[in-house]
XYZ file of C-alpha atoms in Angstrom:
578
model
C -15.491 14.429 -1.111
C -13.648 10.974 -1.957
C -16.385 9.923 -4.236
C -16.281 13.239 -5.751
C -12.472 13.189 -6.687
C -12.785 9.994 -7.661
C -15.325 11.083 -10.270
C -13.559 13.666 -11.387
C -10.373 11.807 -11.533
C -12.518 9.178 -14.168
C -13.722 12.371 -15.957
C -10.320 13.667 -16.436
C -8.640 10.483 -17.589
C -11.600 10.174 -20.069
C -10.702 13.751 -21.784
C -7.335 12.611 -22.402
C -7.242 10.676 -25.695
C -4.020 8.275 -24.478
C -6.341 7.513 -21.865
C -6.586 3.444 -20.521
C -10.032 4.011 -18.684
C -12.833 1.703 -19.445
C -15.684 4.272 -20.791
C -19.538 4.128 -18.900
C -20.891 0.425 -18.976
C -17.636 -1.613 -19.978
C -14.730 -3.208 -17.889
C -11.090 -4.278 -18.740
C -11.388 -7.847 -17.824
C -8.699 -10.436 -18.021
C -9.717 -12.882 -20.075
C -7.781 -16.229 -20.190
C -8.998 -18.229 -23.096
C -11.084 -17.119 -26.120
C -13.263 -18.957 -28.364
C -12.961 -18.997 -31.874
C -15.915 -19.594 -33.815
C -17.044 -18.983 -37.774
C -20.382 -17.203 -38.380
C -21.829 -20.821 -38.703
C -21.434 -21.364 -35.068
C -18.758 -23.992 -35.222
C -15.973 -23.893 -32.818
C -12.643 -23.551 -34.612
C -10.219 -23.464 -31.851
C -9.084 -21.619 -28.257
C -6.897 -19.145 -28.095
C -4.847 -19.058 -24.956
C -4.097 -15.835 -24.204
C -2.049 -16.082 -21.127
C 1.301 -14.753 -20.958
C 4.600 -15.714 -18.842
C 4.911 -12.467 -15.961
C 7.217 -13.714 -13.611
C 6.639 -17.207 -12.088
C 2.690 -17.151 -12.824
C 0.671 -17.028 -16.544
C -1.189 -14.139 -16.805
C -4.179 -13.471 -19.321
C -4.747 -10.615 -21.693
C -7.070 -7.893 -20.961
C -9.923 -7.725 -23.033
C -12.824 -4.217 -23.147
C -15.732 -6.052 -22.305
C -19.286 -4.958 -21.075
C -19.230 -4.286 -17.031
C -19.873 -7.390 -15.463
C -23.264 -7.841 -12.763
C -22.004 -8.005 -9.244
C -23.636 -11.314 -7.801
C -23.548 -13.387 -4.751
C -25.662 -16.469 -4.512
C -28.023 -15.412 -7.154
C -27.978 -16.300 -10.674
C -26.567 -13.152 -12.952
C -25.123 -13.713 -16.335
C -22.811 -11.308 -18.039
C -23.181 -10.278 -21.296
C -21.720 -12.418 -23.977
C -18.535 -13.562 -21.162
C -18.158 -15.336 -18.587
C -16.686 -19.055 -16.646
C -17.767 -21.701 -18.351
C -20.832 -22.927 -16.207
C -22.397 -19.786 -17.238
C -21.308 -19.440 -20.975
C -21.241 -23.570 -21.956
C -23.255 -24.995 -19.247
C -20.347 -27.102 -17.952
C -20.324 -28.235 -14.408
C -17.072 -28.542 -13.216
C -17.911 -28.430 -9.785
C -21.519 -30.490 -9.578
C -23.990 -27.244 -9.150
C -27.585 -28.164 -9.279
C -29.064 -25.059 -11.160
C -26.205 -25.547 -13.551
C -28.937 -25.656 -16.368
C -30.469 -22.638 -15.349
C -27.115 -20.510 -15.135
C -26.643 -21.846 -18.930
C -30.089 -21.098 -20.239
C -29.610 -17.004 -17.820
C -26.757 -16.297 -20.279
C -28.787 -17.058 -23.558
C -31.436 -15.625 -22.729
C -29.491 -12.534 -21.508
C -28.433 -12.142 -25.206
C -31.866 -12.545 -26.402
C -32.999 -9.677 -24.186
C -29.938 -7.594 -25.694
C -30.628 -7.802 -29.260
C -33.832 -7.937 -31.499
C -33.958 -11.453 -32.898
C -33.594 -10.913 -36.950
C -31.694 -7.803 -36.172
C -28.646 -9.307 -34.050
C -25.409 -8.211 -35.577
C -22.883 -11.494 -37.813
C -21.029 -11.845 -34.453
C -23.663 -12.544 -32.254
C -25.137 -14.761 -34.460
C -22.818 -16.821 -34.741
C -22.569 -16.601 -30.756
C -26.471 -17.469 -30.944
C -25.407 -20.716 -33.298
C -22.243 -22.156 -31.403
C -24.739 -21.691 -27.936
C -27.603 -23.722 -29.732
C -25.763 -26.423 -31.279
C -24.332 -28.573 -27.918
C -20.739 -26.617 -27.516
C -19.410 -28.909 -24.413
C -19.241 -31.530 -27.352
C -17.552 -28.949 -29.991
C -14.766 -28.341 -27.779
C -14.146 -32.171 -26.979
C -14.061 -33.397 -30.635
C -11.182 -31.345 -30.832
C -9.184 -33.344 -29.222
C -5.932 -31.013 -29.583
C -7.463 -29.212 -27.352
C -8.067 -31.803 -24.324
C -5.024 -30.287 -22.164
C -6.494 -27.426 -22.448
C -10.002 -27.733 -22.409
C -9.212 -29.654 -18.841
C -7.524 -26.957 -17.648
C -10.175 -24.333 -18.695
C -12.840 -26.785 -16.748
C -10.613 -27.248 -13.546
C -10.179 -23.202 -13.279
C -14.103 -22.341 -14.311
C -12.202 -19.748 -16.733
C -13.407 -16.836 -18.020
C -13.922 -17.133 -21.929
C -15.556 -14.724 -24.501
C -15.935 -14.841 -28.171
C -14.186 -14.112 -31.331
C -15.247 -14.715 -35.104
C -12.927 -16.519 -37.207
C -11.317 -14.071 -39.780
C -12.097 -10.967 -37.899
C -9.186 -8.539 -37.123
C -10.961 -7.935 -33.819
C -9.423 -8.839 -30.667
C -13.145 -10.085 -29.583
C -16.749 -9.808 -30.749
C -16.564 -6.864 -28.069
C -14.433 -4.642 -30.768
C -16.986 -5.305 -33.426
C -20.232 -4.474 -30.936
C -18.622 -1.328 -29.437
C -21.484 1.168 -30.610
C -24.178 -1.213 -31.382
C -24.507 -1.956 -27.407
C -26.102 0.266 -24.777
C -23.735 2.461 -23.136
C -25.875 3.024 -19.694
C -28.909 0.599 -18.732
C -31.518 1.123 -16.310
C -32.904 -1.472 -13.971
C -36.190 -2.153 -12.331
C -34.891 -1.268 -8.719
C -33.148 2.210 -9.424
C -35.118 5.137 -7.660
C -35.280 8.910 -8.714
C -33.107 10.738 -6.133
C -30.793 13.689 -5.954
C -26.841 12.385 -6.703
C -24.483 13.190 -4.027
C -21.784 13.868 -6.447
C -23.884 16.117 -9.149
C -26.195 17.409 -7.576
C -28.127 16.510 -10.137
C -31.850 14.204 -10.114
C -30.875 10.915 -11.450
C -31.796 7.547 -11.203
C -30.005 5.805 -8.293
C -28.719 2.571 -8.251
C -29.278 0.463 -4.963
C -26.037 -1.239 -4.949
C -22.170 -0.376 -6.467
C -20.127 -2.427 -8.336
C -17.392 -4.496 -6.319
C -13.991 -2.672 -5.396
C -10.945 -5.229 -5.982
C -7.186 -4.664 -4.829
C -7.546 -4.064 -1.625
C -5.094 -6.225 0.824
C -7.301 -8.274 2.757
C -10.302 -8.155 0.743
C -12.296 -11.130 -0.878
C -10.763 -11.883 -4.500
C -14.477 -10.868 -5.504
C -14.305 -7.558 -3.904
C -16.037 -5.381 -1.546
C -17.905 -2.336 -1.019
C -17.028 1.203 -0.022
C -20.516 2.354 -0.197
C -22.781 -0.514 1.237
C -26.147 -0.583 3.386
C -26.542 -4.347 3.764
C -29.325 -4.334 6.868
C -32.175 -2.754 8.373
C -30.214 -1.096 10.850
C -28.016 1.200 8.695
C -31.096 2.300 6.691
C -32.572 5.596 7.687
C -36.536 7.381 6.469
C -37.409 3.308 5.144
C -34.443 4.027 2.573
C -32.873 0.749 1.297
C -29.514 -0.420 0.054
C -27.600 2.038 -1.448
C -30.826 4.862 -1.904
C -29.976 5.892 1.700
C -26.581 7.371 0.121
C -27.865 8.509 -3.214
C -25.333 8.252 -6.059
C -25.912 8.265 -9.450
C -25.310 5.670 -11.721
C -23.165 7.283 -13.973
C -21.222 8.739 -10.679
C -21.280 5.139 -9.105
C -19.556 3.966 -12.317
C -17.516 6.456 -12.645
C -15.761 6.521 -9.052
C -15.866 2.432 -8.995
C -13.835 2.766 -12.244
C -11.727 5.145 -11.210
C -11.252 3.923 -7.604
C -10.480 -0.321 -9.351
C -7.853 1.390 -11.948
C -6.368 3.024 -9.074
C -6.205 -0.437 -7.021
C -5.183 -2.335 -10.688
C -2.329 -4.918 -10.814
C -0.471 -2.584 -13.609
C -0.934 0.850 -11.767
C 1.058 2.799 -10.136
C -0.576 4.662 -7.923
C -0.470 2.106 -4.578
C 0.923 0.945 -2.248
C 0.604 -1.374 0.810
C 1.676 -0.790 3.929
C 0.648 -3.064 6.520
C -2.726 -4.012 6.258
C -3.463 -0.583 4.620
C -3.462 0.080 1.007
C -3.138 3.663 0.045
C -3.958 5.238 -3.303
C -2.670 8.714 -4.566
C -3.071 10.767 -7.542
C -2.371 14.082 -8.489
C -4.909 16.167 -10.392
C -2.246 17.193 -12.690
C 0.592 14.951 -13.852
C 3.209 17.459 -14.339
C 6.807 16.080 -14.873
C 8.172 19.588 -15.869
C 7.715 20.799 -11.897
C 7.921 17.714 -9.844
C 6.009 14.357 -10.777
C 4.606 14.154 -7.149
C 2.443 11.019 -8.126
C 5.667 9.476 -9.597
C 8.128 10.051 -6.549
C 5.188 9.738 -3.864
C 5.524 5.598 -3.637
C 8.854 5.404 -3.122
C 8.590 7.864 0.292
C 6.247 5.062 1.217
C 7.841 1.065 -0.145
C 10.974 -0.345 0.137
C 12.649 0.117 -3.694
C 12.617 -2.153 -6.051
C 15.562 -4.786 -5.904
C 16.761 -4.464 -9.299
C 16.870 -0.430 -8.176
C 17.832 0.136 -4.943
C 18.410 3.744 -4.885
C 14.801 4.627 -6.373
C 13.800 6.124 -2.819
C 16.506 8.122 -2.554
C 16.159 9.466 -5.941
C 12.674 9.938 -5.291
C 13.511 12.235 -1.903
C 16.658 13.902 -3.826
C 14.046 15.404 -6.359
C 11.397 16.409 -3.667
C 14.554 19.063 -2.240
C 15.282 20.130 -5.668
C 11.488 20.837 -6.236
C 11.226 22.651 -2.674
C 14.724 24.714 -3.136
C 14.533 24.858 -7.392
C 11.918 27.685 -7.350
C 9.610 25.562 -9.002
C 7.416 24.374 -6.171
C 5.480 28.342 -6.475
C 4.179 27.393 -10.009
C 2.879 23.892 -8.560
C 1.484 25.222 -5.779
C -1.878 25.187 -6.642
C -2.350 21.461 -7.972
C -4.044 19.107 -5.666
C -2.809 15.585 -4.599
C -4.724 13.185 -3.130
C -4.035 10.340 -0.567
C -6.486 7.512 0.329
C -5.757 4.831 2.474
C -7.919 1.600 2.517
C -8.423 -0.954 4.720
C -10.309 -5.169 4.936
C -13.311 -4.734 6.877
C -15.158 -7.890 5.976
C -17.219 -7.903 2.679
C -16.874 -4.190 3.235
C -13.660 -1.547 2.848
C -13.254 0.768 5.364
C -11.332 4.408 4.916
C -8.435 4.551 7.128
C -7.057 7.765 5.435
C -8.347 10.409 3.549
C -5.944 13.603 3.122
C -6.294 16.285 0.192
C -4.282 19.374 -0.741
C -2.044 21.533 -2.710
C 1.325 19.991 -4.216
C 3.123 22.515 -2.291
C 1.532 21.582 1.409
C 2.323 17.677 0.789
C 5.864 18.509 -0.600
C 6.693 20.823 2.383
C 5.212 18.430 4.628
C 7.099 15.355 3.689
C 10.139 17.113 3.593
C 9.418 18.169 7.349
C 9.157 14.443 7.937
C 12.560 14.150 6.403
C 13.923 16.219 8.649
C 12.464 14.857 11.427
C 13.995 11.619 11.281
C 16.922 12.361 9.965
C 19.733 11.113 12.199
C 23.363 9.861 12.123
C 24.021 6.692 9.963
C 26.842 4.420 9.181
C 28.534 5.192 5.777
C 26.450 1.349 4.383
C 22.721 2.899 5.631
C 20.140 4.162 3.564
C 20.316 7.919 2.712
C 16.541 8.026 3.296
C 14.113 6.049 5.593
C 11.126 5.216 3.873
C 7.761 4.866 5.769
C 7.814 0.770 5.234
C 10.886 0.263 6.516
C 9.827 2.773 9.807
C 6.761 0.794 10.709
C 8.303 -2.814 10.074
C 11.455 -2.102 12.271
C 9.058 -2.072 15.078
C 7.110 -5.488 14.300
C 8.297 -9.140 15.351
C 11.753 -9.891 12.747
C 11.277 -7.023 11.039
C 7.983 -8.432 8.703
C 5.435 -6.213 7.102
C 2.825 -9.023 8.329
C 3.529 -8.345 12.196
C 3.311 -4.456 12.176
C -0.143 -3.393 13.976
C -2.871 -3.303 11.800
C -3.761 0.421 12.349
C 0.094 1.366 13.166
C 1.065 2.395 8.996
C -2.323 4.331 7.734
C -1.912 6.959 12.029
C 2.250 7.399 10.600
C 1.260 8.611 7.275
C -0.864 10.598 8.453
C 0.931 12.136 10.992
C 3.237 12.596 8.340
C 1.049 14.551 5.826
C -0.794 16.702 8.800
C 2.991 17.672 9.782
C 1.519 16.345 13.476
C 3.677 14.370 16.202
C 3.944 10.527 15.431
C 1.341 8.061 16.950
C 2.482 7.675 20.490
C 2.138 3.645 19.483
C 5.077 4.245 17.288
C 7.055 5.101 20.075
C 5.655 3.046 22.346
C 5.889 -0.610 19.626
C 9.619 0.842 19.019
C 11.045 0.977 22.636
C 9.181 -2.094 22.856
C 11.390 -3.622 20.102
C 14.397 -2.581 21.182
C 13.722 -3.728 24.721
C 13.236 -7.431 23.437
C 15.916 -7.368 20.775
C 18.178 -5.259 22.907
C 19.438 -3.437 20.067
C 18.627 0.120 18.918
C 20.162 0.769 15.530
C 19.345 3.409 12.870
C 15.660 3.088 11.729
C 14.717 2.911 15.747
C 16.858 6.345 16.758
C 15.449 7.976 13.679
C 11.760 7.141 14.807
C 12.636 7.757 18.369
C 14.034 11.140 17.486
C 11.400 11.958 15.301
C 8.790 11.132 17.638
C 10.245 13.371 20.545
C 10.899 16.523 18.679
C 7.665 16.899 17.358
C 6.097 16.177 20.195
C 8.080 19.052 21.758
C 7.768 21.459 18.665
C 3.647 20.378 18.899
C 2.854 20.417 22.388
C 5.997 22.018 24.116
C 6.229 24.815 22.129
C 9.981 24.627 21.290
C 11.425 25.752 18.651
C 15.120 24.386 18.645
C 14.891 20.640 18.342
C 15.332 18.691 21.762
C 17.652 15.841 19.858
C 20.232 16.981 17.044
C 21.274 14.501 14.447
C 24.654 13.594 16.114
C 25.740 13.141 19.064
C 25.343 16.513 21.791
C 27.489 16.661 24.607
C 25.744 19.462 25.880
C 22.626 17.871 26.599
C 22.277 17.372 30.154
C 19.123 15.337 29.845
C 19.989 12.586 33.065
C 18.416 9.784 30.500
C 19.958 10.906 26.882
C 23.215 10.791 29.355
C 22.585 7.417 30.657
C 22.162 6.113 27.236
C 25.579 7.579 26.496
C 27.472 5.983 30.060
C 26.206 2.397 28.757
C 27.253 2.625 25.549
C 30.858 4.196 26.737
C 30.813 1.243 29.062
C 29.761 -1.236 26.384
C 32.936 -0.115 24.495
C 35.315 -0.271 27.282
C 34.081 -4.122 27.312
C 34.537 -4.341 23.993
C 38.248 -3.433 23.809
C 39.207 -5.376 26.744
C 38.054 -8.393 25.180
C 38.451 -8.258 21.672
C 36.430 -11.579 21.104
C 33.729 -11.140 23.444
C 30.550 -12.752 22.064
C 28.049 -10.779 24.638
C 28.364 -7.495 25.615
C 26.835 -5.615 28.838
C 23.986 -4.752 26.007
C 22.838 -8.242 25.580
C 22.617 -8.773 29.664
C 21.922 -5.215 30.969
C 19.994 -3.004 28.671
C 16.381 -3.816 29.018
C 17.118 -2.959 33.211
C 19.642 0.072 32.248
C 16.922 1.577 30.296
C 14.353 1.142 32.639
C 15.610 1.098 35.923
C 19.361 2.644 36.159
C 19.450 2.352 39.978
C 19.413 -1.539 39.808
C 22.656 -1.395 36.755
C 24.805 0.962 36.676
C 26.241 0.859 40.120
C 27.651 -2.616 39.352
C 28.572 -2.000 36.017
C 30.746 0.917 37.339
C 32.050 -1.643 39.345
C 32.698 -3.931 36.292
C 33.912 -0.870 34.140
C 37.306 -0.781 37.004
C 38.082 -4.263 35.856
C 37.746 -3.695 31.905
C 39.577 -0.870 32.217
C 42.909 -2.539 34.091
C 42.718 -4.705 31.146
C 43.649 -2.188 28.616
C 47.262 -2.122 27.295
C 46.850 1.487 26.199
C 47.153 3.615 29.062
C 46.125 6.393 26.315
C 42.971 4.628 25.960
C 42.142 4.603 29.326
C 42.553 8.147 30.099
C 40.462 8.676 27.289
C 37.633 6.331 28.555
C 37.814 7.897 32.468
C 37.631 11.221 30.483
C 34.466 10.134 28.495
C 32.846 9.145 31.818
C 33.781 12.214 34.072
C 32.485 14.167 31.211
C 28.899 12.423 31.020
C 28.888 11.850 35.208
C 29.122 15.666 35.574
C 25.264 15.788 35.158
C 24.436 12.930 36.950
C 23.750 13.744 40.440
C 22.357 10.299 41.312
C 20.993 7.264 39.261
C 17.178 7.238 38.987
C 15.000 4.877 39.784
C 13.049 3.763 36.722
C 12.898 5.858 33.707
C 9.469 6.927 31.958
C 9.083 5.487 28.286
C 9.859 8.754 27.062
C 12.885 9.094 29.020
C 13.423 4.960 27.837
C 13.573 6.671 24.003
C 16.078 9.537 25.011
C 17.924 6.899 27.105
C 18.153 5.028 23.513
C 19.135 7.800 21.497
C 21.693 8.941 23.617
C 23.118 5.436 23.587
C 23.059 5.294 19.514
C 24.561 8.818 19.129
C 27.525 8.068 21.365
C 27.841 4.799 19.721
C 28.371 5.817 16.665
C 30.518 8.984 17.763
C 32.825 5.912 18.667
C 33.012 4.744 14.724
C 33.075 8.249 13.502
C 36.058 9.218 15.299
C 37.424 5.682 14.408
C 36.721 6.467 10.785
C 38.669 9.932 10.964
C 41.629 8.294 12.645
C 41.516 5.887 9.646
């Protein structure tokens, strides 16, 4: 099924004339320097073709036939390459550097018909024959560069002197093969066609995947004896074309490209999305689906929120009817080696994942301080419950089970709740991401699993909850406040000392912070104040027929929330005085 949309996600782009996608047997490869050469074979100068993006140089892409995936063995590409293969230069003392050298040019000669080769690959043919390493370093304006290009083992192509053409590639566009068969392809039924076809034993290399080897790895891979099944090898044991195999590998590395827009890393998982229709008029789903996942751009803060903002409109416009039959697919990716491994694989109608990510909305959605973030986005969920707050510390598996849980409409991985008390407990501080994820995770575990409609926790604070742990939460943070205004300058509050023991095991606190409360409270000039505070208490005391021992972790997250809702009840009210 993912190889399958993948394909047809390649086929679609390809129908579209505007289209960027590489068509069957080429590449868009970033090619650094270029070669300039007349159709005599002389070297006339390199062309840099790096450009300033950001704080690095980045080359120019160039069309250019679909490079061999290798390893240890010696595999040429055709008419590019780094320099050991293309000039036989040894920049870093190989042994078979000779061989590598003579594997290129003799790759061309297999390619073309000698006396029928095209100007351009003459004149490739010439430059290769006629010692190049000492062409480039008679021209001594380029030595800088020429070091450089040695130092790196760049990538470098060909273009002729005079020519219009970007490279020799633009001028051989129809004269080379479009598909090629090899000696170890087998005839076998395609998984993705259905169709006989000659399969290829291994794939091209995936790139873009956090984690992954700059080279790239393999989705589809059957590397030993012990994966194979009926004396199948390699790749014949999950039969895919080679036009399918190109065409998903394609698809799957524009996807993952430096310039595209559809991913996004969370954690260690990279997730990919597209949309089989691109439809702006509706709702631009593949557009606005990032920014429900990564933190917005800093030179556009508010892109997330804009991004949920049109997701309502779409669900309440009466538009979201006409869309409801495009598809939108999610893939999440994960390092697994040389290999990739699938973390997430959700499909479905623009409707389902636009009702279902509003639902998450909802979920969390909790009281905030006027300077918070309308919106919560996934990324900043999963990182407020890693070590200070850093994408790098949040469980490997912890972003991929919350987006799903998001798109299935089911209740949060209990490790979200479980990493976020966890947090709070160390840090001794709640705040809003945590009671959003806290709240989220216990109503839908009630809606899922206790069957309850109503939701258990309401965005603000609710004084009739009798819940002996929301209202525990709510005593320590009246108490906290009573501190607070009897000493104005206090640098540590009960919070810093007390909460990790309040939340867990009441019994052992509160009693002597009752105690403590007396003394806070004869500090108090406004005798208003305290009659309001004695009020507060008697109110959430009314429910509490006796302090528990310990607290579950469940009860731990309502013991939180409770805490944060009456907390900032406290600032609201101060607010509306104001």
């Amino acid at each position: 099924m993912i190889l399958q949309a993948l394909a047809e996600y390649y086929q679609r782009k390809m129908a579209d004339p505007e289209n960027s996608m590489a068509p069957i047997g080429w590449e868009w490869k970033e090619i650094p320097f270029l070669l300039v050469i007349n159709e005599r074979g002389e070297l006339q100068a390199i062309q840099d073709t790096r450009e300033q993006k950001g704080n690095r140089l980045r080359a120019k892409a160039f069309l250019v036939m679909q490079g061999e995936k290798r390893s240890s063995a010696i595999k040429p590409n055709l008419l590019w390459d780094n320099v050991e293969y293309v000039l036989g230069a040894n920049p870093r003392g190989r042994k078979d550097i000779s061989k590598r050298h003579e594997a290129f040019k003799r790759r061309i000669a297999e390619e073309f018909t000698e006396g029928e080769e095209p100007t351009v690959v003459l004149a490739v043919k010439k430059f290769l024959e006629n010692n190049p390493i000492k062409q480039i370093e008679q021209k001594t304006e380029y030595s800088e560069l020429w070091k450089e290009i040695l130092n790196s083992n760049a990538f470098v192509t060909f273009k002729l002197e005079g020519n219009d053409s970007m490279t020799i590639f633009d001028d051989l566009r129809d004269t080379l093969p479009k598909e090629k068969e090899d000696s170890g392809m087998k005839w076998s039924v395609c998984l993705v066609s259905g169709k006989k076809a000659y399969i290829p034993r291994t794939h091209p290399a995936i790139k873009g995947v956090r984690g992954t080897n700059t080279s790239g790895a393999a989705v589809v891979s059957f590397n030993l004896d012990a994966f194979s099944s009926y004396g199948k090898e390699q790749n014949l044991n999950a039969p895919l074309s080679k036009r399918a195999t190109f065409e998903y590998t394609t698809a799957l590395n524009f996807l993952l490209g430096k310039d595209s827009e559809n991913n996004v890393t969370v954690g260690n998982t990279t997730i990919v999305f597209w949309a089989e229709k691109r439809d702006e008029q509706t709702f631009d789903m593949e557009g606005n689906f990032p920014w429900f996942i990564a933190d917005p751009p800093k030179d556009d803060p508010d892109r997330g929120v804009r991004a949920v903002r049109a997701l309502y409109e779409f669900a309440t416009s009466g538009k979201m009817p006409a869309a409801s039959e495009e598809r939108f697919y999610v893939l999440g990716l994960a390092p697994n080696t040389a290999r990739i491994s699938v973390r997430l694989w959700r499909s479905g109608t623009l409707k389902e994942f636009a009702e279902k990510i509003i639902q998450h909305f909802e979920d969390i959605n909790i009281i905030k301080s006027p300077n918070d973030p309308e919106y919560l986005t996934l990324s900043q969920l999963v990182r407020s419950t890693a070590l200070d707050n850093k994408t790098e510390n949040v469980l490997p598996k912890l972003a991929g089970d919350v987006l799903a849980s998001v798109i299935d409409g089911t209740p949060y991985p209990r490790t979200l709740l479980q990493q976020c008390i966890s947090r709070i407990r160390a840090e001794r501080r709640v705040g809003r991401t945590r009671a959003a994820i806290l709240k989220g995770c216990i109503n839908r575990f009630q809606k899922n699993y206790a069957g309850l409609r109503k939701e258990a926790l309401g965005v603000g604070l609710d004084k009739s909850n009798k819940n002996t742990a929301y209202r525990l939460g709510r005593l320590f943070s009246v108490l906290e406040k009573i501190q607070e205004e009897s000493h104005p300058n206090i640098n540590t509050t009960i919070r810093d000392r007390f909460y990790g023991a309040a939340s867990s095991s009441p019994v052992s606190v509160f009693p002597q912070l009752l105690k403590l409360k007396n003394h806070h409270l004869a500090k108090l000039e406004s005798k208003s104040r305290k009659l309001y505070f004695e009020r507060e208490i008697g109110e959430i005391m009314e429910e509490i027929n006796s302090f528990p021992r310990y607290l579950t972790i469940d009860q731990q997250a309502l013991f939180a929330i409770g805490y944060y809702h009456q907390r900032q009840d406290f600032f609201q009210k101060r607010k509306n005085d104001q």
